[in-house]
Each structure stands twice: as C-alpha cells, then as structure tokens.
Short mmCIF file of C-alpha atoms in Angstrom, two decimals:
data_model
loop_
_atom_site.label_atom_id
_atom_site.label_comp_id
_atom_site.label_asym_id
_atom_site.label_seq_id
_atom_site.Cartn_x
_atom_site.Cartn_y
_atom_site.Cartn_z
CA UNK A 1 0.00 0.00 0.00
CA UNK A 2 1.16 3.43 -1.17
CA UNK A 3 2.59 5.43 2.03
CA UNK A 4 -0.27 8.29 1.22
CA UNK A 5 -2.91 5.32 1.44
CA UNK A 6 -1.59 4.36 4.62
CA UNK A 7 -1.65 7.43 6.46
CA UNK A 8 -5.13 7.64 5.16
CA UNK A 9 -6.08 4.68 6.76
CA UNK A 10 -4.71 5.62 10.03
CA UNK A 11 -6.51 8.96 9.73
CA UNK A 12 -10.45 7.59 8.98
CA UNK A 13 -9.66 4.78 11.69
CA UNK A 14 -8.72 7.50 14.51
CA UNK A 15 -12.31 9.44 13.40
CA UNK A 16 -13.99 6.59 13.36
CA UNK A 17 -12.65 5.64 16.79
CA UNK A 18 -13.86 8.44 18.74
CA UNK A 19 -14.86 11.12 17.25
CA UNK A 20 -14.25 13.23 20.60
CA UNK A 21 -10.36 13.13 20.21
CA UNK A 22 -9.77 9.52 20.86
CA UNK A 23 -6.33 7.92 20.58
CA UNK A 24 -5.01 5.69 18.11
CA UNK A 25 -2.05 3.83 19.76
CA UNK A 26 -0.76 3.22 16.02
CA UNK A 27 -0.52 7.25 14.43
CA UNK A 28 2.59 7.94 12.43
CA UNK A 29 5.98 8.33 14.59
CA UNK A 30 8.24 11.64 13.18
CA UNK A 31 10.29 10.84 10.06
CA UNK A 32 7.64 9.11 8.10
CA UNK A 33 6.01 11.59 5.46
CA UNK A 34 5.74 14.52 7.97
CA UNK A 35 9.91 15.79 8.24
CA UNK A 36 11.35 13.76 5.54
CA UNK A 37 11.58 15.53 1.94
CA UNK A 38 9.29 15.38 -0.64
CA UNK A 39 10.44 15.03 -4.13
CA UNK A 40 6.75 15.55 -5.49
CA UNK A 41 4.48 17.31 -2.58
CA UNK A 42 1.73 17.03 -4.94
CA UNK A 43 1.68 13.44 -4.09
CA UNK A 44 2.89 13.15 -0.82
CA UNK A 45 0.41 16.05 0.41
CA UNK A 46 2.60 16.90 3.43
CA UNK A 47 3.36 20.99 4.15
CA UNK A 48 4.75 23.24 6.42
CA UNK A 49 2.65 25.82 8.16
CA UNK A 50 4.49 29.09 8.86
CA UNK A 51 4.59 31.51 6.38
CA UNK A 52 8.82 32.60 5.77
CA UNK A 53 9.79 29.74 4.18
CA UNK A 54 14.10 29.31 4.35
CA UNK A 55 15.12 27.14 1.43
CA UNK A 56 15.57 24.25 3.92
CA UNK A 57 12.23 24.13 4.72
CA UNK A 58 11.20 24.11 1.23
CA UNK A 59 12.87 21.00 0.81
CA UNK A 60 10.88 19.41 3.40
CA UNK A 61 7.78 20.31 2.34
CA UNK A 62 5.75 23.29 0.52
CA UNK A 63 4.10 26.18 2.91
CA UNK A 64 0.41 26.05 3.13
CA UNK A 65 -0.09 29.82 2.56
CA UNK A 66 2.93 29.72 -0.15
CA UNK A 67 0.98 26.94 -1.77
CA UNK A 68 -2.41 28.90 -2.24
CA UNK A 69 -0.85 32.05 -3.48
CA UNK A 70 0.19 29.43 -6.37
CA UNK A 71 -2.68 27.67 -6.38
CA UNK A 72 -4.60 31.02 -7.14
CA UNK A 73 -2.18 32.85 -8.66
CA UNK A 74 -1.55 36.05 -6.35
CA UNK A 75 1.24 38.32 -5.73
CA UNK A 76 2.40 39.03 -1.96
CA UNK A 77 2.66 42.45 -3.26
CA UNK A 78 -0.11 44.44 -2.33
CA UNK A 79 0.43 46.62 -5.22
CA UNK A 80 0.20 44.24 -7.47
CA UNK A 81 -3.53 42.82 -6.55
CA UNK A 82 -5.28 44.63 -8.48
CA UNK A 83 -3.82 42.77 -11.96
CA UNK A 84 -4.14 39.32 -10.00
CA UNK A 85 -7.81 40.01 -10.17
CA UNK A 86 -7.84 40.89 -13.40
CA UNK A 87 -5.82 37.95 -14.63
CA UNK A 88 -8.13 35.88 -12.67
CA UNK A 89 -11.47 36.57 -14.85
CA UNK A 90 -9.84 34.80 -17.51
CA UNK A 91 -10.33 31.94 -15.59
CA UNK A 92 -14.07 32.33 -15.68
CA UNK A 93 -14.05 29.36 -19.00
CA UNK A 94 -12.93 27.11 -16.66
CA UNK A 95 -15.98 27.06 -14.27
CA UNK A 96 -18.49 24.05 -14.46
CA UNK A 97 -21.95 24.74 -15.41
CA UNK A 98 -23.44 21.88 -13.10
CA UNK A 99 -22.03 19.54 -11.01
CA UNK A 100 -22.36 16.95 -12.75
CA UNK A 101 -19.96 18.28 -15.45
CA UNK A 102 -17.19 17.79 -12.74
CA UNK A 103 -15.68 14.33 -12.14
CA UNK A 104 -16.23 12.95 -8.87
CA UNK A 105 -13.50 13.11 -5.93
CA UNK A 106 -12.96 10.49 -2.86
CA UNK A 107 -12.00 11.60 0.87
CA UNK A 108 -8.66 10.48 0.07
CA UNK A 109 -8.43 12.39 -3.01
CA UNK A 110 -8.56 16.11 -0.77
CA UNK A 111 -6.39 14.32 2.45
CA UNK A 112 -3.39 16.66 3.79
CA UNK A 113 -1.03 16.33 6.91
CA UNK A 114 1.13 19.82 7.58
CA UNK A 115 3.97 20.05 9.79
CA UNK A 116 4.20 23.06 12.35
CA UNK A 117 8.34 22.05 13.28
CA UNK A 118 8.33 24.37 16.59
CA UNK A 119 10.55 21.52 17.78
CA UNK A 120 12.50 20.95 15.18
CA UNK A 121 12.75 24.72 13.96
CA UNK A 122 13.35 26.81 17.01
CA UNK A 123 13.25 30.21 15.12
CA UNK A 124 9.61 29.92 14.19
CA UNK A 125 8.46 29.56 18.54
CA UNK A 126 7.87 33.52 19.32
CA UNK A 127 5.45 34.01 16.90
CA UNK A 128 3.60 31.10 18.45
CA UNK A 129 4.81 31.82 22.02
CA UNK A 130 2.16 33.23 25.29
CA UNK A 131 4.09 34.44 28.40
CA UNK A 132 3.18 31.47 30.02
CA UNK A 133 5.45 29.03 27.44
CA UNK A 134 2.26 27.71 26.19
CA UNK A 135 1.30 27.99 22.54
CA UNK A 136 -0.95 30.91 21.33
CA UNK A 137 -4.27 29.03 20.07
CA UNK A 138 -5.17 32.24 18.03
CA UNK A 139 -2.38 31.30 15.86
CA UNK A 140 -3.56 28.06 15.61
CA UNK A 141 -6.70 29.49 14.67
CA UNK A 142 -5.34 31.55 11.73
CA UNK A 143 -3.06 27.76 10.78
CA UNK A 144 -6.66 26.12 10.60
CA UNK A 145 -8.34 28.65 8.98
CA UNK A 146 -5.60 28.54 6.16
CA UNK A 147 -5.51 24.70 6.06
CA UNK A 148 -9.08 24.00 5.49
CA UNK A 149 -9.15 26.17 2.69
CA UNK A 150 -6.01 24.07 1.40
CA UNK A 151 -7.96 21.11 1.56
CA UNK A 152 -10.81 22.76 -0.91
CA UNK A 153 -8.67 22.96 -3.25
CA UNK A 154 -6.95 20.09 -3.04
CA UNK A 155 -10.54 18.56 -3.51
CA UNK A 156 -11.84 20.91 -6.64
CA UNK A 157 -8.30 21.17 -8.39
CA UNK A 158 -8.67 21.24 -12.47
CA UNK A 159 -5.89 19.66 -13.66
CA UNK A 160 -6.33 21.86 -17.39
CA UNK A 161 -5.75 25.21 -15.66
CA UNK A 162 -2.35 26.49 -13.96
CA UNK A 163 -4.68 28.27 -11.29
CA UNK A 164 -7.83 27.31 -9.91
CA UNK A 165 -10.98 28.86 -11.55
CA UNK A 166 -12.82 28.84 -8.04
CA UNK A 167 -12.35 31.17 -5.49
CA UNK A 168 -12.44 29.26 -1.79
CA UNK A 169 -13.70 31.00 1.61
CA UNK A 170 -13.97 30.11 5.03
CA UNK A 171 -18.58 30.34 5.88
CA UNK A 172 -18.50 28.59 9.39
CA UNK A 173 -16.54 27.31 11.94
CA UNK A 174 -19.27 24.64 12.88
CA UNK A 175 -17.14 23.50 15.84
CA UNK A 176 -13.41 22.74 17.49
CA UNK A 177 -13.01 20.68 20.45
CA UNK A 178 -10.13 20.31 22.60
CA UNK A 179 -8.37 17.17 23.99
CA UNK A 180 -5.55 19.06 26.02
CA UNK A 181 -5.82 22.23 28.44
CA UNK A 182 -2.17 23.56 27.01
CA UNK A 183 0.49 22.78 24.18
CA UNK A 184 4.56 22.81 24.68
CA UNK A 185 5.82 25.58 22.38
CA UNK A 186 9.00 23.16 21.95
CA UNK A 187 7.39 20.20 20.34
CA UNK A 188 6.08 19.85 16.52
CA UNK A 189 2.97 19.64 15.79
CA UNK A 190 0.92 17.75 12.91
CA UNK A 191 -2.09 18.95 11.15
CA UNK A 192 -4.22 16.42 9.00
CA UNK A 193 -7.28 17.19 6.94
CA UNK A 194 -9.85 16.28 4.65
CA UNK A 195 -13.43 17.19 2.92
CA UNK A 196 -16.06 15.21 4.58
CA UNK A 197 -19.05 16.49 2.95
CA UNK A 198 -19.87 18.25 0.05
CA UNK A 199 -23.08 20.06 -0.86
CA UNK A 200 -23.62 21.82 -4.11
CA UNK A 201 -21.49 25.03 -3.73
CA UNK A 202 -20.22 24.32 -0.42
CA UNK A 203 -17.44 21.66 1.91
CA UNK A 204 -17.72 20.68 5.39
CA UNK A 205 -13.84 19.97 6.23
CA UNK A 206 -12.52 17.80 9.14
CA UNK A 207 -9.16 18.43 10.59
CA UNK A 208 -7.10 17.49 13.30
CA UNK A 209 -3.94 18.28 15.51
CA UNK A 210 -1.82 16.74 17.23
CA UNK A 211 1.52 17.09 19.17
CA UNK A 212 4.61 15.44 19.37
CA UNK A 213 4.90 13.43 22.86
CA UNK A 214 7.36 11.10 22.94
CA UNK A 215 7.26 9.05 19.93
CA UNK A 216 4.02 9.61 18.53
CA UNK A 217 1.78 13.18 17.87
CA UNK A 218 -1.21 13.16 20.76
CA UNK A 219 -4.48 14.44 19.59
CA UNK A 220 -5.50 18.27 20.83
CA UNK A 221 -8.37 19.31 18.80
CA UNK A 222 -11.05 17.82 16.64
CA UNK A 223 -12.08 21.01 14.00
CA UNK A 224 -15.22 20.82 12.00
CA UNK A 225 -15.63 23.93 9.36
CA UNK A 226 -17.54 24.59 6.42
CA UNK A 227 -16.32 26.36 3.33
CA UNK A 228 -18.42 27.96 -0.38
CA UNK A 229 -17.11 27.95 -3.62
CA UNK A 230 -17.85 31.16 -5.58
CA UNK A 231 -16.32 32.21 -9.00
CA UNK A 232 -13.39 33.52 -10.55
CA UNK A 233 -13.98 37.22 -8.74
CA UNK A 234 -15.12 36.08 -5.77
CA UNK A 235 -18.77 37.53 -6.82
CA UNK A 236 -21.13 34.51 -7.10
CA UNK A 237 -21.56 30.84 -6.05
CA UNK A 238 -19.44 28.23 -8.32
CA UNK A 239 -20.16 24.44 -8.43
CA UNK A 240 -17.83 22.06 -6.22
CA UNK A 241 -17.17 17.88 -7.12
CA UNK A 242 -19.47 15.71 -5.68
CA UNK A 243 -17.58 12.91 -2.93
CA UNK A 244 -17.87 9.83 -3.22
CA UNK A 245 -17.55 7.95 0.08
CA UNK A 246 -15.64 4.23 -0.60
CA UNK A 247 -16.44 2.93 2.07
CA UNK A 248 -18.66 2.26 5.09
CA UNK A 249 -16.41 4.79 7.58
CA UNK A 250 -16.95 6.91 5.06
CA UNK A 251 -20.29 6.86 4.26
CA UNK A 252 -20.75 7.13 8.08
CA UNK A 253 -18.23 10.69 7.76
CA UNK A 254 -21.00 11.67 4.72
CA UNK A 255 -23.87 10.98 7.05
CA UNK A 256 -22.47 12.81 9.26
CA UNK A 257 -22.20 15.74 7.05
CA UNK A 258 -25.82 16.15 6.50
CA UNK A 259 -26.89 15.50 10.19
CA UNK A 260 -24.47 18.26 10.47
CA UNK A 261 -26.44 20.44 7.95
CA UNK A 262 -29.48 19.73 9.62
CA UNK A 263 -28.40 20.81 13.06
CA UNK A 264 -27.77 24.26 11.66
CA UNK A 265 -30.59 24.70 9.90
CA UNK A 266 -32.61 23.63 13.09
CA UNK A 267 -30.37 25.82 15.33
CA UNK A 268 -31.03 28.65 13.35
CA UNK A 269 -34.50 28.10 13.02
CA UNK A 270 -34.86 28.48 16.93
CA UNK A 271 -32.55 31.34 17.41
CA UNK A 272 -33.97 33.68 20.25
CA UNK A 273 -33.54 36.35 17.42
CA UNK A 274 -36.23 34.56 15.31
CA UNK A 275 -38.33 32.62 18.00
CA UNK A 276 -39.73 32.93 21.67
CA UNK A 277 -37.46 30.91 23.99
CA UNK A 278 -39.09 27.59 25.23
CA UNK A 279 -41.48 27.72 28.52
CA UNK A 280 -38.49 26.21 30.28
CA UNK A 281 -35.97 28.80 29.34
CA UNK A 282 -38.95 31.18 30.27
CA UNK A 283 -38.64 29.76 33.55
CA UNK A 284 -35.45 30.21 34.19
CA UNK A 285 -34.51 33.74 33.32
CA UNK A 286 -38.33 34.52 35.36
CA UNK A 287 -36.84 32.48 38.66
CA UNK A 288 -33.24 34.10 38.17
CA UNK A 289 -35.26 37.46 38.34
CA UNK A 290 -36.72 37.13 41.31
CA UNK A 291 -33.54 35.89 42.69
CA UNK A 292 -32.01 39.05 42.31
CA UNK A 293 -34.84 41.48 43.69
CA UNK A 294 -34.64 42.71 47.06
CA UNK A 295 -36.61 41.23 50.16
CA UNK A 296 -36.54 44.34 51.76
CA UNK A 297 -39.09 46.20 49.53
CA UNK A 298 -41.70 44.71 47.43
CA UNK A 299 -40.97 46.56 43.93
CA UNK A 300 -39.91 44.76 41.05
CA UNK A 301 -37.56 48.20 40.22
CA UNK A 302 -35.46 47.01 43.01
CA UNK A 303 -32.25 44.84 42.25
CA UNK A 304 -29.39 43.34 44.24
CA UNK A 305 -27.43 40.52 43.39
CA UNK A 306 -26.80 37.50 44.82
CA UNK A 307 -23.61 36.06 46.94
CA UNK A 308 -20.98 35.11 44.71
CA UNK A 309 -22.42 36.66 41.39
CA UNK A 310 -21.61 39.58 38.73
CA UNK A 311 -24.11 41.80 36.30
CA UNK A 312 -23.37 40.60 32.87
CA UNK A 313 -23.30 44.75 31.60
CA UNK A 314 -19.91 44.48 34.23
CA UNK A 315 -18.11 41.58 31.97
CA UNK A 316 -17.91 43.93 29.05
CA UNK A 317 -14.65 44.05 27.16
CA UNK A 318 -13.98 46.18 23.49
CA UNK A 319 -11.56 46.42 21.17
CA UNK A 320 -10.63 48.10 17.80
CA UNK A 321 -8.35 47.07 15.03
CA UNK A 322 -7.17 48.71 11.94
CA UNK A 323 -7.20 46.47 9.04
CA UNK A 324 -4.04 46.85 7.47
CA UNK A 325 -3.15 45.41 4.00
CA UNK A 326 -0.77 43.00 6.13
CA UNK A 327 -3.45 41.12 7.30
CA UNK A 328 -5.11 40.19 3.46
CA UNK A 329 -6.23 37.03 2.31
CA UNK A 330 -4.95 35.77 -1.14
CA UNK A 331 -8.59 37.40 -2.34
CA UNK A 332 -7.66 40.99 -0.66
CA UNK A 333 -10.03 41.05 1.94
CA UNK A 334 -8.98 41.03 5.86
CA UNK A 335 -7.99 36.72 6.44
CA UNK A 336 -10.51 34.79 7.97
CA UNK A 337 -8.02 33.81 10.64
CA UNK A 338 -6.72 37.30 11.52
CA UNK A 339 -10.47 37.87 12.84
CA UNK A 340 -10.95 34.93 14.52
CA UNK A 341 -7.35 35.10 16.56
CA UNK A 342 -8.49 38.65 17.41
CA UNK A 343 -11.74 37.31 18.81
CA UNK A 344 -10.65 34.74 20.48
CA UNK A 345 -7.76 37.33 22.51
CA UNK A 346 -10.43 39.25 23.21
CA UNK A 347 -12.61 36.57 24.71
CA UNK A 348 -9.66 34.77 26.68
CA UNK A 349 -9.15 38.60 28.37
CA UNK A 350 -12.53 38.22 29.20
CA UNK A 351 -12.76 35.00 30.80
CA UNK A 352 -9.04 35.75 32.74
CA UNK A 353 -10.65 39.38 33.98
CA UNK A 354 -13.85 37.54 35.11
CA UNK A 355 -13.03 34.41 36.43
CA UNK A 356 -9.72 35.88 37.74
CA UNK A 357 -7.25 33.35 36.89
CA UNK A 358 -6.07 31.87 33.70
CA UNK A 359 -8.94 30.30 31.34
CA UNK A 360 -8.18 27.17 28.83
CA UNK A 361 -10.17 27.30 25.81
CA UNK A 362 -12.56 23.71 25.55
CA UNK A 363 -14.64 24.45 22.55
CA UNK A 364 -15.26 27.18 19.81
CA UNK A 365 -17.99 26.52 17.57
CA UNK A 366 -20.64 28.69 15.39
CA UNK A 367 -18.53 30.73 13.68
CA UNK A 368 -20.66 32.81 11.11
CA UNK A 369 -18.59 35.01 8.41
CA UNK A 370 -21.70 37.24 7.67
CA UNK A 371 -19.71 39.35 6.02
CA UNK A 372 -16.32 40.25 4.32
CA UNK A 373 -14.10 42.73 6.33
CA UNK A 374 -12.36 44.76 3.48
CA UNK A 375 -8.85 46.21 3.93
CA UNK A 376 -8.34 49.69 5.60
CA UNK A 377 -11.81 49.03 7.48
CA UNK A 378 -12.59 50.11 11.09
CA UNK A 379 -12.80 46.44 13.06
CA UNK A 380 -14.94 47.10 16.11
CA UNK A 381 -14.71 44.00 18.84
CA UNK A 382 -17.06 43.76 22.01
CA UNK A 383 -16.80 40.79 24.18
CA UNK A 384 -19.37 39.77 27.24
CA UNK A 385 -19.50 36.83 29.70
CA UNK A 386 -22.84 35.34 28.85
CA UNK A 387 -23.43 32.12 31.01
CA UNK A 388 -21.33 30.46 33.39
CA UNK A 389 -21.35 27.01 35.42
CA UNK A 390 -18.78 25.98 37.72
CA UNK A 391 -15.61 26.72 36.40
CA UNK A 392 -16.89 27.12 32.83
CA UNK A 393 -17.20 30.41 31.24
CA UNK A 394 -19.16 31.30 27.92
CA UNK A 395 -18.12 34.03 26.11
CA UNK A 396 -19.47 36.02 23.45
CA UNK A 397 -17.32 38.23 20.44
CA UNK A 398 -19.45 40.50 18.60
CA UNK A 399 -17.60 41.83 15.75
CA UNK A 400 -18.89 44.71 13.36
CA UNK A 401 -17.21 46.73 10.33
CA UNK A 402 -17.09 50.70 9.29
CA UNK A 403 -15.30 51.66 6.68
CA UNK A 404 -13.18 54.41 6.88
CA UNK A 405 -15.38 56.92 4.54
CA UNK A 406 -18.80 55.96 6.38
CA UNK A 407 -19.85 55.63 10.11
CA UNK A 408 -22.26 52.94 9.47
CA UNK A 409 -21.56 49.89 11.44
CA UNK A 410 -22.48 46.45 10.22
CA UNK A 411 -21.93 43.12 12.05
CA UNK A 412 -19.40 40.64 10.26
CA UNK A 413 -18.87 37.90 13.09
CA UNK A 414 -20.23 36.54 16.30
CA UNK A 415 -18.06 34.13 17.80
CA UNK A 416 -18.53 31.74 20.76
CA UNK A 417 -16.05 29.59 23.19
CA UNK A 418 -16.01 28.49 25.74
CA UNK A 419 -13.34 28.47 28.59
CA UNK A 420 -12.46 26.39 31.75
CA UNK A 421 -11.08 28.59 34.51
CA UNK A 422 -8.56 27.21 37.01
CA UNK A 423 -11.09 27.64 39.89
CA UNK A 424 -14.59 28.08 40.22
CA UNK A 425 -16.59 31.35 38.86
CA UNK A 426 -19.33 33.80 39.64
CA UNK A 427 -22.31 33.49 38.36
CA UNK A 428 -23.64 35.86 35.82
CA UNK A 429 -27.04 37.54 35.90
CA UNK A 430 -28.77 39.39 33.23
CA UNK A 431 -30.42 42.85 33.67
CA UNK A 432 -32.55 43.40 31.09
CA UNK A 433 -34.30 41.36 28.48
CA UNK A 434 -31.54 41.39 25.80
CA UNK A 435 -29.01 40.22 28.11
CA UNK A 436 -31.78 37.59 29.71
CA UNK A 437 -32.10 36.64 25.66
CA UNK A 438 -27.96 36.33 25.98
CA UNK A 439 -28.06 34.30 28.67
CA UNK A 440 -30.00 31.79 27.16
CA UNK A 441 -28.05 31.87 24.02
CA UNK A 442 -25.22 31.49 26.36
CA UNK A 443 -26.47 28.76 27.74
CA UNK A 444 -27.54 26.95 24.36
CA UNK A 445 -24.53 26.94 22.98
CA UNK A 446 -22.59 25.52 26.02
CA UNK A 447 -25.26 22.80 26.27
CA UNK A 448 -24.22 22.32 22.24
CA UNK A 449 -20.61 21.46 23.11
CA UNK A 450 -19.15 17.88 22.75
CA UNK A 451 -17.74 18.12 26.21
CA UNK A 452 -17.27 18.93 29.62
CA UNK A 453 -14.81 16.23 29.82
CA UNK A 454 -11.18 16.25 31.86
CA UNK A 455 -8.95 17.34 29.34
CA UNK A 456 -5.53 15.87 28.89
CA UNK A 457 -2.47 16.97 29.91
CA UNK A 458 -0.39 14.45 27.95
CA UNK A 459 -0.97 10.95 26.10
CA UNK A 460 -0.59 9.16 29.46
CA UNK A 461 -4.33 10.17 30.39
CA UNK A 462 -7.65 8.62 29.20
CA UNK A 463 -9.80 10.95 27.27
#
C-alpha cells in the first residue's frame, strides 16, 4: 500500500474511533512523510505551516499559505492585486456549469497532513509563544483557517488550468473541540485534513492536531468547518465535485455531514432572534429574576445581586483594530483567521478578567462570516461573559465593520467559546431582556458542546 494510502487509513480509523479526540495507539511516529523531503508534494500532500519559508524548509515540504498564493495565482505584493484580479477573470471558461460536469472526488483524493516544526525549527516559537510558554491558540486558529481552505482545493483542483478557476472562503466554523488544556511551544505539531461532505457550492472539512509526545503526535483538537465555492472574482456561487464515500467509515463521515447540515438549519431556526425561547428557558430567566430582587421592599424596580455573582453589563470588554493590507487574504479582503485570533484574545481577556485566573479554551464553535471585512476598514470588537457554570465560562465576540469613509456599522462575526477557569466562577445575571435573551443563548450553545470532559495533559491520560 502506497505510504499516502496508509496514512489515510490511520486517519479515517482514529475518526472513526472516537470522534471526541480519541487515541489511536498506532498514528505515524516523526520521520515518516511529515519531516522527511518530498520530491513531489503534490503526491505526498505533506506541508509546512508558517509563512517565511528558508530554502531548507522548502525542501521538506511546501508552505500552506505559499501553496495557495500558487494555487490562485496572487502576488504578496499588495500593489500588485489589483492585476491578479484581473488575470483571474480569464479563468471564468474554466468554471463548471453543473455539477455533474465535474468528475467525482474520494475523501482520500482532498487528504493533507502539515507540519508546524516548533521543535525541530526553534526560530519559528515567538510568533507562536504566550508568556506562560504555552502555545498561542489564536495562531492556531489563523493555521486552521488557512488549512481547510487548502484542503478545498486540493478537492476541486482542475488539472487543465495552472490556477484554480474557483475562489475558496472560510462560511463557518461549525465546531473545534479540545483534547488538552495547554500545548509545549518546543514540540512539533501535525495537522491532517480532509473534505467530509460536500453540498452543491459548499465543503464541510474535518481536521485534526496533534503534538509530538514522545514518539508519537497526541491528539489536541477535533475542527469541524464549512467552506463555499464562488467564481473567478469572488462575486457569485461556483459548483464544487461531488464525494464519493468508498467505504462504510466513510459513508458514516458523509452521514455525518448532513446531520451536520441539519443541526444548523434547526439551530437557526430556533434562534432567540427569530423565536420565543421555550417555557423552560422562560422559567429560568423569570426564577433568576426574582432571585435578584430585594426582600426588603416589594418593587420589582429594586435589584441586588446575589452572593458570589456579577451583572453581565460588568463583563464587558472592546476592542478596535485597523485592518491593514498585512493582514489580506490571497482574495484581498482582511484573512478569515486574523479575525478569529483577534476574537478569540479578546474573549480569553474576558474570561481571565472575570473568572480571575487563567482560562483554557474547551470548545469554539458557530462561527458565522456574515460578512467580508475589506482592507483599511474600522474592526470594532465587544466581548461579554454570557453564562457560566462551575468553572466554565461562555463568552461572546461581537464583531462589526465601518469603513473608513462611512460611520455605518455592520456586524461581520459573532463568535462563541467556551473556557475552563482554574477555579470556580461567579455566576452571571442578566439585567434586562436582551441580556436575559444572551443568557439563554449562552447557555444553548454551552449545552451544544461535545464536552465537559477532563482534558488531557499528555498521552498518558484517558480521554
């Protein structure tokens, strides 16, 4: 069996496993297919991460965000974007009018494993490094981010055109869950990927990472996102290849996929912002109420909190960013990543400041790129603790756009994760009726998430 076929195997056993981080006693050890060099990457399918590629690293392996620039044929001059764009219409002829004009692709087909060497390449740690010598997971963010749009391609590639017709985006983060509370900034870590799912237009991708222990990489997150096809200009939708699962893992992957779909649809279907919460969730912001109202007087005007508990108006963080051409995707518009790492900063200051010691992320998931951020834009960040339980802490990012020229404000991103403090927290009441509506939100989404479990510290302890 063909070394690419084997890793393959490895990686649809591990999912099929566990699909809540398990184990597999049998992944890869270092040396074969993830640091030795690759004569033909196109084959191989194994990358490096970072972004400054030395010419020793290119013999190892091809950088992820080095290989898309190719892949769509940009310039890392931001001068020069403009006549990228423009080159890129021509590739318009090259777009399938149906799907069924486009030959069909296996999981296999779209399979990638990328090599983060922080162990192996010393020089590449501070840009991944916190003050506490763990790892910075808004970096890993931006590495995912990057990857599963990798994997796209990889899946829709046209072998009669130098650069791909299509132009790939990041939709949804539908959900990452963690296996470990931290990561060693002096060990590598391994990416692996593939499309699980594929609708008309859009991909739902599954990737995973894991970190060098020993002799074999550890699993630390599970990653679920969902990425849309549009055209040559990035101005409409563009047909994807239909998957083919081979087998009955696979098919189970696929099935997956749609329950998948069908949870959002449902999810969004309820949303407090479309719908009445239920007579239970009625209940409980109406008996947290009169929990907070004073015994002393009998007015409902008068509030006072409970022992041990906070206002939510008083877990308010903001932030504002400058979008800076720096910070462009390979389309020109602000990288999916960049947004998301900001977030999540934002949202792990919140969670420290509230629960007042230092927060592990457990789960991120519902990700929603409403809109495009556009360089030189105003980025406008507030973060609130919405819902809390023991020593968990849900927080929510709002994130909203105004261009430089205009004060209008519209909202791009919400993001949700979910931290788990060091000690237990305060509870968090609501006020008013949009922060009760919070709450519950709050509270839906941490109810969504694939754990609490005891996360890992190493490969030594059960899941």
């Amino acid at each position: 069996m063909k070394e690419k076929d084997t890793r393959w195997t490895h990686e649809l056993h591990k999912r099929m496993v566990n699909m809540l981080c398990a184990l597999n006693r049998e992944l890869l050890i270092p040396g074969r297919g993830l640091t030795q060099g690759s004569q033909n990457p196109e084959k191989q399918r194994v990358f490096h991460m970072h972004e400054a590629c030395s010419p020793i690293h290119v013999n190892h392996g091809v950088c992820v965000r080095d290989k898309l620039r190719e892949i769509v044929g940009v310039s890392t001059n931001w001068r020069d974007h403009m006549k990228a764009m423009e080159e890129r219409k021509l590739l318009q002829s090259f777009l399938a009018k149906s799907q069924e004009g486009l030959p069909p692709r296996t999981m296999k087909d779209s399979y990638i494993e990328v090599l983060l060497p922080l162990g192996s390449q010393p020089e590449l740690r501070e840009k991944y490094l916190t003050v506490q010598n763990t790892i910075r997971f808004g970096r890993i963010l931006e590495d995912l981010d990057s990857l599963g749009v990798l994997i796209c391609y990889m899946h829709t590639r046209v072998h009669a055109a130098k650069m791909s017709p299509l132009s790939i985006v990041t939709a949804l983060v539908d959900k990452i869950d963690m296996c470990k509370t931290s990561l060693s900034p002096e060990q590598d870590i391994k990416f692996s990927g593939h499309v699980s799912w594929v609708g008309k237009t859009s991909m739902e991708v599954k990737m995973q990472m894991f970190q060098l222990h020993g002799n074999e990489f550890c699993p630390v997150l599970d990653a679920t996102f969902v990425m849309v096809a549009r055209d040559s200009e990035n101005k409409g939708p563009a047909f994807v290849n239909p998957l083919i699962p081979e087998s009955p893992e696979e098919e189970e992957l696929f099935r997956q996929g749609e329950l998948n779909k069908g949870r959002r649809v449902t999810f969004s279907a309820t949303s407090l912002l479309k719908m009445a919460p239920s007579a239970e969730e009625r209940t409980t912001i109406h008996e947290m109420f009169l929990n907070t109202l004073d015994p002393k007087t009998v007015s409902f005007r008068s509030r006072i909190l409970p022992p041990n508990a906070v206002w939510m108006e008083n877990s308010k963080l903001k932030s504002l960013e400058v979008c800076h051409p720096q910070e462009r995707n390979i389309f020109n518009r602000i990288f999916g990543g960049f947004l998301m790492r900001k977030a999540y900063e934002l949202g792990w200051a919140t969670a420290c400041n509230f629960g007042g010691s230092r927060p592990f992320v457990v789960a991120v998931d519902d990700i929603m790129f409403q809109k495009p951020v556009e360089v030189g834009s105003l980025l406008f960040l507030s973060s609130q603790v919405c819902f809390t339980k023991d020593n968990y802490i849900q927080v929510r990012v709002h994130s909203e756009v105004a261009s430089l020229e205009s004060k209008e404000h519209m909202t791009t991103n919400v993001f949700h994760f979910t931290f788990m403090s060091e000690k237990e927290v305060p509870l968090v009441f609501p006020r008013t009726y949009g922060e009760s509506m919070l709450y519950l939100d709050g509270k839906r989404h941490f109810n969504s998430m694939s754990v609490p479990v005891k996360l890992r510290k190493d490969c030594s302890e059960a899941p």
